[in-house]
PDB file of C-alpha atoms in Angstrom:
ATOM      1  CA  UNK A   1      -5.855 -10.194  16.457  1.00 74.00           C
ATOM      2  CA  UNK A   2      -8.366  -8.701  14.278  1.00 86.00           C
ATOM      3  CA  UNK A   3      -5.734  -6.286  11.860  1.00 92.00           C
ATOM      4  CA  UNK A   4      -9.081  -5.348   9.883  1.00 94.00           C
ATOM      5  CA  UNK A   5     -10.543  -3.400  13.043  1.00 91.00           C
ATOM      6  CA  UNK A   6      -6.709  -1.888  13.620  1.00 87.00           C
ATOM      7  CA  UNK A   7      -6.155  -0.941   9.801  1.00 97.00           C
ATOM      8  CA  UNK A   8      -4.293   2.533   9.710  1.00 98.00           C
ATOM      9  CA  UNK A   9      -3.620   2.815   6.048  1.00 98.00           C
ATOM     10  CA  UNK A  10      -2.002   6.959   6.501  1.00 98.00           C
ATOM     11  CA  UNK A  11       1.628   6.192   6.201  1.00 98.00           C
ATOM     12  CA  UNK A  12       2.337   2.900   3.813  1.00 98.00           C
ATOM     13  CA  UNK A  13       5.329   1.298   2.498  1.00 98.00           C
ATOM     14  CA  UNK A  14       5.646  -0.879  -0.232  1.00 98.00           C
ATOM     15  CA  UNK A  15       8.957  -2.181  -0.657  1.00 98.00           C
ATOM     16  CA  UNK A  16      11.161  -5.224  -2.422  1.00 98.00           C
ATOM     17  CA  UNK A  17      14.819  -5.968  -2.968  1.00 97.00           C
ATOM     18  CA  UNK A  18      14.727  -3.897  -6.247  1.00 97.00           C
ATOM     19  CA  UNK A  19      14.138  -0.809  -4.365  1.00 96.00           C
ATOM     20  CA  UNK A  20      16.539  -0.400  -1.819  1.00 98.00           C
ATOM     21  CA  UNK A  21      19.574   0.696  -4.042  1.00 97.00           C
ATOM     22  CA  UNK A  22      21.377  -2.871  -1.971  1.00 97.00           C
ATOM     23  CA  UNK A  23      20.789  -2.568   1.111  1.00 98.00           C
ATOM     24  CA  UNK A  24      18.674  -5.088   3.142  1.00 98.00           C
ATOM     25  CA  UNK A  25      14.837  -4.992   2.801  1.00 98.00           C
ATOM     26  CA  UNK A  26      14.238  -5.652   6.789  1.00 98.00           C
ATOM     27  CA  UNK A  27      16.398  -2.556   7.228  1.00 98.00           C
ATOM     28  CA  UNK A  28      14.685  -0.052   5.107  1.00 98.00           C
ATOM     29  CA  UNK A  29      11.011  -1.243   6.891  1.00 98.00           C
ATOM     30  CA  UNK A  30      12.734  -1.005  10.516  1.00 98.00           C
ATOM     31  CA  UNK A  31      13.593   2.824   9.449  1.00 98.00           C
ATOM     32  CA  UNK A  32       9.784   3.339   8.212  1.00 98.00           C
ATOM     33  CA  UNK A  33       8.524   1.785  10.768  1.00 98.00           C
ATOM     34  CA  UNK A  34      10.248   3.472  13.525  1.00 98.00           C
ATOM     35  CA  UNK A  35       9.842   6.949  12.470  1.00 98.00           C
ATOM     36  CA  UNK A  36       5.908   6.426  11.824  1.00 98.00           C
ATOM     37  CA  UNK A  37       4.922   3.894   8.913  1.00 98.00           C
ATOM     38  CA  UNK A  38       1.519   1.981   9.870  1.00 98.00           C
ATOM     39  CA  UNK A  39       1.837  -0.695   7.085  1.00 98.00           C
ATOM     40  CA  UNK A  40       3.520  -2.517   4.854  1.00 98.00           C
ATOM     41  CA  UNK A  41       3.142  -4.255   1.691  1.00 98.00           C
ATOM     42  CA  UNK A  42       6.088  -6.598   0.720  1.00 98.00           C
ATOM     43  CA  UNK A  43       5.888  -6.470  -3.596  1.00 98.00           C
ATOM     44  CA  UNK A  44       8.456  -7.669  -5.666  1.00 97.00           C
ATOM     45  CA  UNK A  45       7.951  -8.643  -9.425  1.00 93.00           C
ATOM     46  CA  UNK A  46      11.649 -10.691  -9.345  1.00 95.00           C
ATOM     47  CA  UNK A  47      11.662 -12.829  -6.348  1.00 97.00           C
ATOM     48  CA  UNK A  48      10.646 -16.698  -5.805  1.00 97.00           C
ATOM     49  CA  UNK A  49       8.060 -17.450  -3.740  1.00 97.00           C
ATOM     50  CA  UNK A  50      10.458 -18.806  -1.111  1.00 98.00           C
ATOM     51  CA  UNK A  51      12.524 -14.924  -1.537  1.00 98.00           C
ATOM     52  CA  UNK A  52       9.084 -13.677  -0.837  1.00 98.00           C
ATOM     53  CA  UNK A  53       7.979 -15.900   1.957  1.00 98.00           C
ATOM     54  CA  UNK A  54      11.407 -15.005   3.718  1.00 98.00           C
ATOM     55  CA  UNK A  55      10.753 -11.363   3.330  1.00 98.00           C
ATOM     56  CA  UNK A  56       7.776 -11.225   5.572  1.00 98.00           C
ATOM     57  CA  UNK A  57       9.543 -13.449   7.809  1.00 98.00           C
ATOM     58  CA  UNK A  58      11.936 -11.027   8.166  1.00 98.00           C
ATOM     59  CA  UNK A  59       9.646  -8.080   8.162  1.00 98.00           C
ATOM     60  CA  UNK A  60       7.155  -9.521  10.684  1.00 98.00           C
ATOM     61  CA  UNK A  61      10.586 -10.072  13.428  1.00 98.00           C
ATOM     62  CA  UNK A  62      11.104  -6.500  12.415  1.00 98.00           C
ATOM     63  CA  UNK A  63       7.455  -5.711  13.669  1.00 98.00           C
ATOM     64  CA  UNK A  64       8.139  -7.909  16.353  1.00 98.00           C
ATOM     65  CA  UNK A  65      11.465  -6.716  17.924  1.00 98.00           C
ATOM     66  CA  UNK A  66       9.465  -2.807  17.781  1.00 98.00           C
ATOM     67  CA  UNK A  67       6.586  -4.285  19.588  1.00 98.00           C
ATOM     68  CA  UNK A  68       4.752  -2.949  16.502  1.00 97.00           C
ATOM     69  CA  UNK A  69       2.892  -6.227  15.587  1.00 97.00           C
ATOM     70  CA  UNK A  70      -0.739  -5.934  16.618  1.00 96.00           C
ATOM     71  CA  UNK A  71      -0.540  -2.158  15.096  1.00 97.00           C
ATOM     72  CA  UNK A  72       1.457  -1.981  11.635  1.00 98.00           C
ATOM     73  CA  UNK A  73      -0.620  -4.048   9.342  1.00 98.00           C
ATOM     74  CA  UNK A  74       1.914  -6.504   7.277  1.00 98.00           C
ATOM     75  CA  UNK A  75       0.495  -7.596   3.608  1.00 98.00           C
ATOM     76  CA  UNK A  76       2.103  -9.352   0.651  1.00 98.00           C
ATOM     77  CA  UNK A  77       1.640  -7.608  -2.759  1.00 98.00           C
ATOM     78  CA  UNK A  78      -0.678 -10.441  -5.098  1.00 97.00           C
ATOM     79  CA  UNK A  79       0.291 -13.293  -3.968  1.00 98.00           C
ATOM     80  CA  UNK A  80      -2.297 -15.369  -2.662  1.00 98.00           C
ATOM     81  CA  UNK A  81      -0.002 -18.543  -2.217  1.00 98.00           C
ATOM     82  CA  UNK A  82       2.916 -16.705  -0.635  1.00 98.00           C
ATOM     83  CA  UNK A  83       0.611 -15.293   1.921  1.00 98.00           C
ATOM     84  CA  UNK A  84      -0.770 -19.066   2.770  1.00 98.00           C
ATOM     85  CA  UNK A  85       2.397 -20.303   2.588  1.00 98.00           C
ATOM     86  CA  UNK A  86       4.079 -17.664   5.218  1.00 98.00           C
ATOM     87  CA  UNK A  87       0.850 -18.146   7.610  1.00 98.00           C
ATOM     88  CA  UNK A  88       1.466 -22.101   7.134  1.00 98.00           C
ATOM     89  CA  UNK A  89       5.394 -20.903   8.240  1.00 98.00           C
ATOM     90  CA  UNK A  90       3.925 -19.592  11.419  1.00 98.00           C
ATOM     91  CA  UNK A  91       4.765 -15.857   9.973  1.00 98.00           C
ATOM     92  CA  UNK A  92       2.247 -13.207  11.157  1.00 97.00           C
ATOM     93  CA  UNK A  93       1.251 -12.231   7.706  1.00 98.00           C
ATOM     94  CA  UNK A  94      -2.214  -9.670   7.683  1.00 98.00           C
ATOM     95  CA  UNK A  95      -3.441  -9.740   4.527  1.00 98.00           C
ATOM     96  CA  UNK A  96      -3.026  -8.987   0.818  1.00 98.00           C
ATOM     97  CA  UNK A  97      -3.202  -6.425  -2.113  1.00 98.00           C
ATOM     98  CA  UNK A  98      -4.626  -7.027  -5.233  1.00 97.00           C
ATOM     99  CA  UNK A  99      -4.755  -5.726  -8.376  1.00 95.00           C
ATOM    100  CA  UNK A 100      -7.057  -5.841 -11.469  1.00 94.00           C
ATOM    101  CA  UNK A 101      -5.744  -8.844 -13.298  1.00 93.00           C
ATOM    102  CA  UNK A 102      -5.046 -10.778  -9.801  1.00 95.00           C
ATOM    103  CA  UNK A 103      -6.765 -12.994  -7.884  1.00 96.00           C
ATOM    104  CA  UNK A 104     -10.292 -11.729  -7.220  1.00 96.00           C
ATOM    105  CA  UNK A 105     -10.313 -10.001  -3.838  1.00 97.00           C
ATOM    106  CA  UNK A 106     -13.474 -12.526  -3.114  1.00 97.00           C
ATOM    107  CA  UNK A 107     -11.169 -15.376  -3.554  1.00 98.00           C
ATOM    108  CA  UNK A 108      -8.605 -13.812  -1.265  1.00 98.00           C
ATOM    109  CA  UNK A 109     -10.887 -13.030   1.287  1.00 98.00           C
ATOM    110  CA  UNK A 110     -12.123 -17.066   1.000  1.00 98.00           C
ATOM    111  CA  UNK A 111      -8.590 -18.335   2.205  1.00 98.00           C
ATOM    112  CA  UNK A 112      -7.389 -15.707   4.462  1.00 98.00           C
ATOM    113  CA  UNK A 113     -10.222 -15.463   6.181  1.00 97.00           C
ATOM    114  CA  UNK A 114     -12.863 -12.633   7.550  1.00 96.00           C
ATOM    115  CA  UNK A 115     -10.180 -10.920   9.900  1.00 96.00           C
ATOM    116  CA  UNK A 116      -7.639 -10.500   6.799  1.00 97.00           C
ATOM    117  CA  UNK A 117      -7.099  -7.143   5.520  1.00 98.00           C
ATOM    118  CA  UNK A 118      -7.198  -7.000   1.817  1.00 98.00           C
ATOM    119  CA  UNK A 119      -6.992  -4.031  -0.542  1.00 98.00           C
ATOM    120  CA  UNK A 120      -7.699  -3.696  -3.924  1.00 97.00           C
ATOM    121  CA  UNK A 121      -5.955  -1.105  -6.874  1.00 96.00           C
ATOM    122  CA  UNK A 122      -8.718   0.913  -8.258  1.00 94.00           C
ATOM    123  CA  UNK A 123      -9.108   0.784 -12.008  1.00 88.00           C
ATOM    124  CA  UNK A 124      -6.826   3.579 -14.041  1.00 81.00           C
ATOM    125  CA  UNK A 125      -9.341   3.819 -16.491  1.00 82.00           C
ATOM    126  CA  UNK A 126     -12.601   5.428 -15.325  1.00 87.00           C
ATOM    127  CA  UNK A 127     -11.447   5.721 -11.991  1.00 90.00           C
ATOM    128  CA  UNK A 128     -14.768   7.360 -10.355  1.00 93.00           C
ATOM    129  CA  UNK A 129     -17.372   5.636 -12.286  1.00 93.00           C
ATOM    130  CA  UNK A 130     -15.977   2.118 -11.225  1.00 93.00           C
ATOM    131  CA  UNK A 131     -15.512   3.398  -7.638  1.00 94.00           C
ATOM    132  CA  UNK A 132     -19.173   4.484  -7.226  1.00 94.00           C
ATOM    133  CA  UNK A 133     -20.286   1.058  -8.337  1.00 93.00           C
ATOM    134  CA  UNK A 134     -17.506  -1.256  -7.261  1.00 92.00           C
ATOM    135  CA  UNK A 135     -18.714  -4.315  -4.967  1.00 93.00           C
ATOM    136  CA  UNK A 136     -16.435  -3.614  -1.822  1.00 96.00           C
ATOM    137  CA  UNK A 137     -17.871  -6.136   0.216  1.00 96.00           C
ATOM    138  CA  UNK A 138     -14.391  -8.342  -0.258  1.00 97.00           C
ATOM    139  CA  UNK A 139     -12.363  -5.289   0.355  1.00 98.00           C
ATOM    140  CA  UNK A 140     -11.211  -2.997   3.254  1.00 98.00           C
ATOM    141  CA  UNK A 141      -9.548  -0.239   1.061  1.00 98.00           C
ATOM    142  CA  UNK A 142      -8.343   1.411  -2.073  1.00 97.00           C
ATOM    143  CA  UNK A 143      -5.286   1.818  -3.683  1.00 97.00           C
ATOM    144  CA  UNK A 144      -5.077   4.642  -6.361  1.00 95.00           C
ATOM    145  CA  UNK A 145      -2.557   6.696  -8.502  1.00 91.00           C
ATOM    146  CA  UNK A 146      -0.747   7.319  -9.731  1.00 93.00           C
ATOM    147  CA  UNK A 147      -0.424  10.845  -8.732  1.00 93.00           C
ATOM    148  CA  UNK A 148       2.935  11.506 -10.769  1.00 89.00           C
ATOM    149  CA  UNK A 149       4.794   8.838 -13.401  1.00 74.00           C
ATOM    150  CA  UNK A 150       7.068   6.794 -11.559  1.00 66.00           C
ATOM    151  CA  UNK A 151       9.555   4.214 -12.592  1.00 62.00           C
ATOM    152  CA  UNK A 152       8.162   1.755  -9.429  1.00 53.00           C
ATOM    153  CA  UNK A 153       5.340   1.307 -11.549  1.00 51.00           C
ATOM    154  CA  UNK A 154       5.561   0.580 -15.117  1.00 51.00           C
ATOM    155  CA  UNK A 155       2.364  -0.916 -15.648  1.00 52.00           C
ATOM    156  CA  UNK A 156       0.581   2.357 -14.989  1.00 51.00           C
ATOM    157  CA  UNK A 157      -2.946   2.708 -16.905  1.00 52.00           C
ATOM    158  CA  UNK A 158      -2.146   4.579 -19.902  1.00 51.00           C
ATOM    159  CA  UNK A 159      -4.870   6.593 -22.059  1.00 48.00           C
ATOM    160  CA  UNK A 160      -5.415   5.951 -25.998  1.00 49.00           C
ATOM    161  CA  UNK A 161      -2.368   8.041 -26.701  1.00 57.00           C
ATOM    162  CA  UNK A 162      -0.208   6.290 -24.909  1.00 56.00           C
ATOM    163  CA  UNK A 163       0.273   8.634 -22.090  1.00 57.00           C
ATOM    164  CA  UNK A 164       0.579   7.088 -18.619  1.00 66.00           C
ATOM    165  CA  UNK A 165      -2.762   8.901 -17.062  1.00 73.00           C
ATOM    166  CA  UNK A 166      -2.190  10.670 -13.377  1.00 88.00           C
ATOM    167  CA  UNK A 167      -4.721  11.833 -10.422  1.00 90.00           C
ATOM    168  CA  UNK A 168      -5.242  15.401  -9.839  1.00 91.00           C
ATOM    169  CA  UNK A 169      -5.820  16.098  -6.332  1.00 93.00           C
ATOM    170  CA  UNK A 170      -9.658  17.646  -7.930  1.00 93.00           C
ATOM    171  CA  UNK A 171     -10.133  14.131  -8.963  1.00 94.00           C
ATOM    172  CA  UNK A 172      -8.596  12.348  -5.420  1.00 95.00           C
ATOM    173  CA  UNK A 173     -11.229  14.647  -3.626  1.00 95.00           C
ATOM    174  CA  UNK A 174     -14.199  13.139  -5.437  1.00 95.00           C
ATOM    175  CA  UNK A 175     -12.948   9.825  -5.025  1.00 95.00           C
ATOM    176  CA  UNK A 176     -12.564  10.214  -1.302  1.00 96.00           C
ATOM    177  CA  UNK A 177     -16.562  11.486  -1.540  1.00 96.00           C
ATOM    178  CA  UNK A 178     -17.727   8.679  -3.063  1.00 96.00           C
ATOM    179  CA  UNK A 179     -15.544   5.997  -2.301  1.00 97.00           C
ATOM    180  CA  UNK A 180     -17.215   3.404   0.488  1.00 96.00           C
ATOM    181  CA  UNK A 181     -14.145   2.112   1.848  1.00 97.00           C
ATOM    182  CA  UNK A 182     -10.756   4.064   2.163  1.00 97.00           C
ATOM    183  CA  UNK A 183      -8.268   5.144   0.046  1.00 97.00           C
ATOM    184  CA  UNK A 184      -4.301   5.424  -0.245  1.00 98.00           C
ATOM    185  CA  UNK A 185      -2.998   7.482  -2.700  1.00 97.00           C
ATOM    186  CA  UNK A 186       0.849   7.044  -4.146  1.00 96.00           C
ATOM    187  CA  UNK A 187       2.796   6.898  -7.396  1.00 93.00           C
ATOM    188  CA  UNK A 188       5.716   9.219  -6.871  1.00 93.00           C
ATOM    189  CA  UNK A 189       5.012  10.887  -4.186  1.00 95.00           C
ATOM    190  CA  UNK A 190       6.697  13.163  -2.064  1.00 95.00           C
ATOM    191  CA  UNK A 191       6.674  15.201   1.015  1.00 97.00           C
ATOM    192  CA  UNK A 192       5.684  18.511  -1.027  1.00 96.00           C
ATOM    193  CA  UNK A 193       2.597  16.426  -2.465  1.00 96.00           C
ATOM    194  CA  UNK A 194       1.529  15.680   1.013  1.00 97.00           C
ATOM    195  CA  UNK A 195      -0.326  18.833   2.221  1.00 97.00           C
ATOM    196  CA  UNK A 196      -2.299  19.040  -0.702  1.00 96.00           C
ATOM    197  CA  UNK A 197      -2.739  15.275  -0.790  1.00 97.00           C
ATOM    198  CA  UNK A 198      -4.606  15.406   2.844  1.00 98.00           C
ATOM    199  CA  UNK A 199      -6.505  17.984   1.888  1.00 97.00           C
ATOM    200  CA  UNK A 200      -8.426  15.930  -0.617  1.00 97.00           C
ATOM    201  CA  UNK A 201      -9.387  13.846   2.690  1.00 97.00           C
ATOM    202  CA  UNK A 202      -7.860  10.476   0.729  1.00 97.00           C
ATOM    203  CA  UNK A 203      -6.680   8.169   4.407  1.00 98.00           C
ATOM    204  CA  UNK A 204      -2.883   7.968   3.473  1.00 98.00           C
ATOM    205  CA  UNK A 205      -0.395   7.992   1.145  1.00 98.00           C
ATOM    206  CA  UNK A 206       2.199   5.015  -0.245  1.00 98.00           C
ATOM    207  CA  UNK A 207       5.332   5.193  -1.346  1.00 98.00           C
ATOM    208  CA  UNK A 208       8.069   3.024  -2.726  1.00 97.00           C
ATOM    209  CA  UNK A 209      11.328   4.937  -3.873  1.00 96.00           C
ATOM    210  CA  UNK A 210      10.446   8.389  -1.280  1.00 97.00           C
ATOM    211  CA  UNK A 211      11.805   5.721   1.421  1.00 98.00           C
ATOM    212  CA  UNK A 212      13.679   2.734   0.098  1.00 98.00           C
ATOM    213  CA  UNK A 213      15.339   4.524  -2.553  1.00 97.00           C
ATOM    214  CA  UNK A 214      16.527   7.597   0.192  1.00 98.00           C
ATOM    215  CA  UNK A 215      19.876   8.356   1.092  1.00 98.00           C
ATOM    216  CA  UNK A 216      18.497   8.275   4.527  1.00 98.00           C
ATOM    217  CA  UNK A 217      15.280   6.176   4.273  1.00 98.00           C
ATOM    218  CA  UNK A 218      14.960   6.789   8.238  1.00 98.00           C
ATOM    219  CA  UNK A 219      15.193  10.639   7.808  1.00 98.00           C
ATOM    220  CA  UNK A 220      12.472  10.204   4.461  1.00 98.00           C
ATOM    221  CA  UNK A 221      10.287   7.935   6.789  1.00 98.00           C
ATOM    222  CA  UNK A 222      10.062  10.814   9.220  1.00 98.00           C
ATOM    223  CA  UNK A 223       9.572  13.798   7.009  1.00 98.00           C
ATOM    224  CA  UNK A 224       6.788  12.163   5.467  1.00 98.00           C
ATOM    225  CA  UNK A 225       4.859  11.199   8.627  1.00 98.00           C
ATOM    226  CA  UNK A 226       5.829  14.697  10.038  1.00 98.00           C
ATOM    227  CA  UNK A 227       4.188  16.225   6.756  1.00 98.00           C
ATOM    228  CA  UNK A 228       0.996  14.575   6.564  1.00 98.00           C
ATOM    229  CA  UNK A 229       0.327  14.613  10.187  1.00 97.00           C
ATOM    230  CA  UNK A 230       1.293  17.962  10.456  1.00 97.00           C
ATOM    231  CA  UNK A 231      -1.162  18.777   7.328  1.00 96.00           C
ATOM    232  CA  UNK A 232      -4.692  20.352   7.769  1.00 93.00           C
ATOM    233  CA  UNK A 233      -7.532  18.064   6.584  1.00 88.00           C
ATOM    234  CA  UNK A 234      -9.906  18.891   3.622  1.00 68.00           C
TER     235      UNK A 234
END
């Protein structure tokens, strides 16, 4: 199954044991995934590589037991080697996501092949000017943010103050314009963003703590889908 061809990049989840306030990571992607999610990205800056590789296991039998496994995209969060390592497991990992300092997405797209689906963070720091002349020919999307500070992410871009530097939805609707592949927008957000997130015409939003860190991540899941499908486009 080609996942590149089935991408759907509207409603993302990236999620890890350290934001779930506890409770069981295959749990908090069943609730996304039920009520609407259309991918994941398993990231986690404290587990092994064997923590890791058992976290898509147990997120692609999640995928699995909802019949959901040719349609939600699964990927692993810069880590080249737990991605070969799960596909050498037999686990039904898609792809990857990459950031600045990882792995260049032309390496990833070497050893996971031409049906993998691999996105890549745009750079903080002169966001549109290294969009417009970014080689995308590795990658089939773009992450960006953040839109508001968030403790998820402490190795935000910061400016030469010091500040942590945020999108303004002007900004997001120039990047959509120019951008050649996609974009996903996240970093903090919430429902209320979402309206005036779609109007920019970015192709989704992620989120981390919206869902894993809710009360009820299954009510969250579906009050963000709700919200952006439910938005007007730009």
């Amino acid at each position: 199954m080609n996942m590149r061809k089935n991408l759907d990049i509207s409603a993302y989840l990236v999620v890890g044991p350290e934001n779930t306030l506890g409770r069981p990571v295959a749990d908090i992607i069943r609730a996304a995934v039920e009520n609407g999610f259309t991918c994941l990205q398993i990231r986690s800056k404290t587990a092994s590589a064997r923590e890791l590789i058992a976290l898509c296991r147990e997120a692609a039998d999640v995928l699995r037991e909802l019949g959901k496994s040719d349609e939600v995209v699964l990927l692993v969060n810069d880590r080249l080697d737990v991605a070969l390592a799960a596909r050498e497991a037999g686990i039904k990992v898609d792809g990857i996501h990459v950031g600045q300092s990882d792995i260049p997405a032309a390496v990833c797209r070497k050893y996971l092949g031409e049906e993998a689906v691999i996105g890549l963070s745009a750079r903080t720091n002169e966001l549109l000017d290294y969009v417009r002349h970014a080689d995308t020919s590795a990658i089939d999307y773009f992450g960006a943010g953040p839109l508001h500070e968030t403790p998820t992410k402490k190795d935000c871009g910061r400016d030469a103050e010091g500040h942590v530097i945020t999108r303004s939805f002007a900004e997001l609707m120039e990047l959509h314009r120019i951008s050649p592949v996609p974009v996903v927008v996240g970093g903090g957000v919430k429902a209320r963003d979402l309206p005036a997130l779609r109007k920019t015409g970015v192709d989704g939003f992620f989120v981390v703590s919206a869902v894993a860190g809710a009360d009820d991540p299954a009510a969250a899941a579906r009050e963000l889908v709700k919200t952006w499908q439910s938005a007007p486009r730009s």
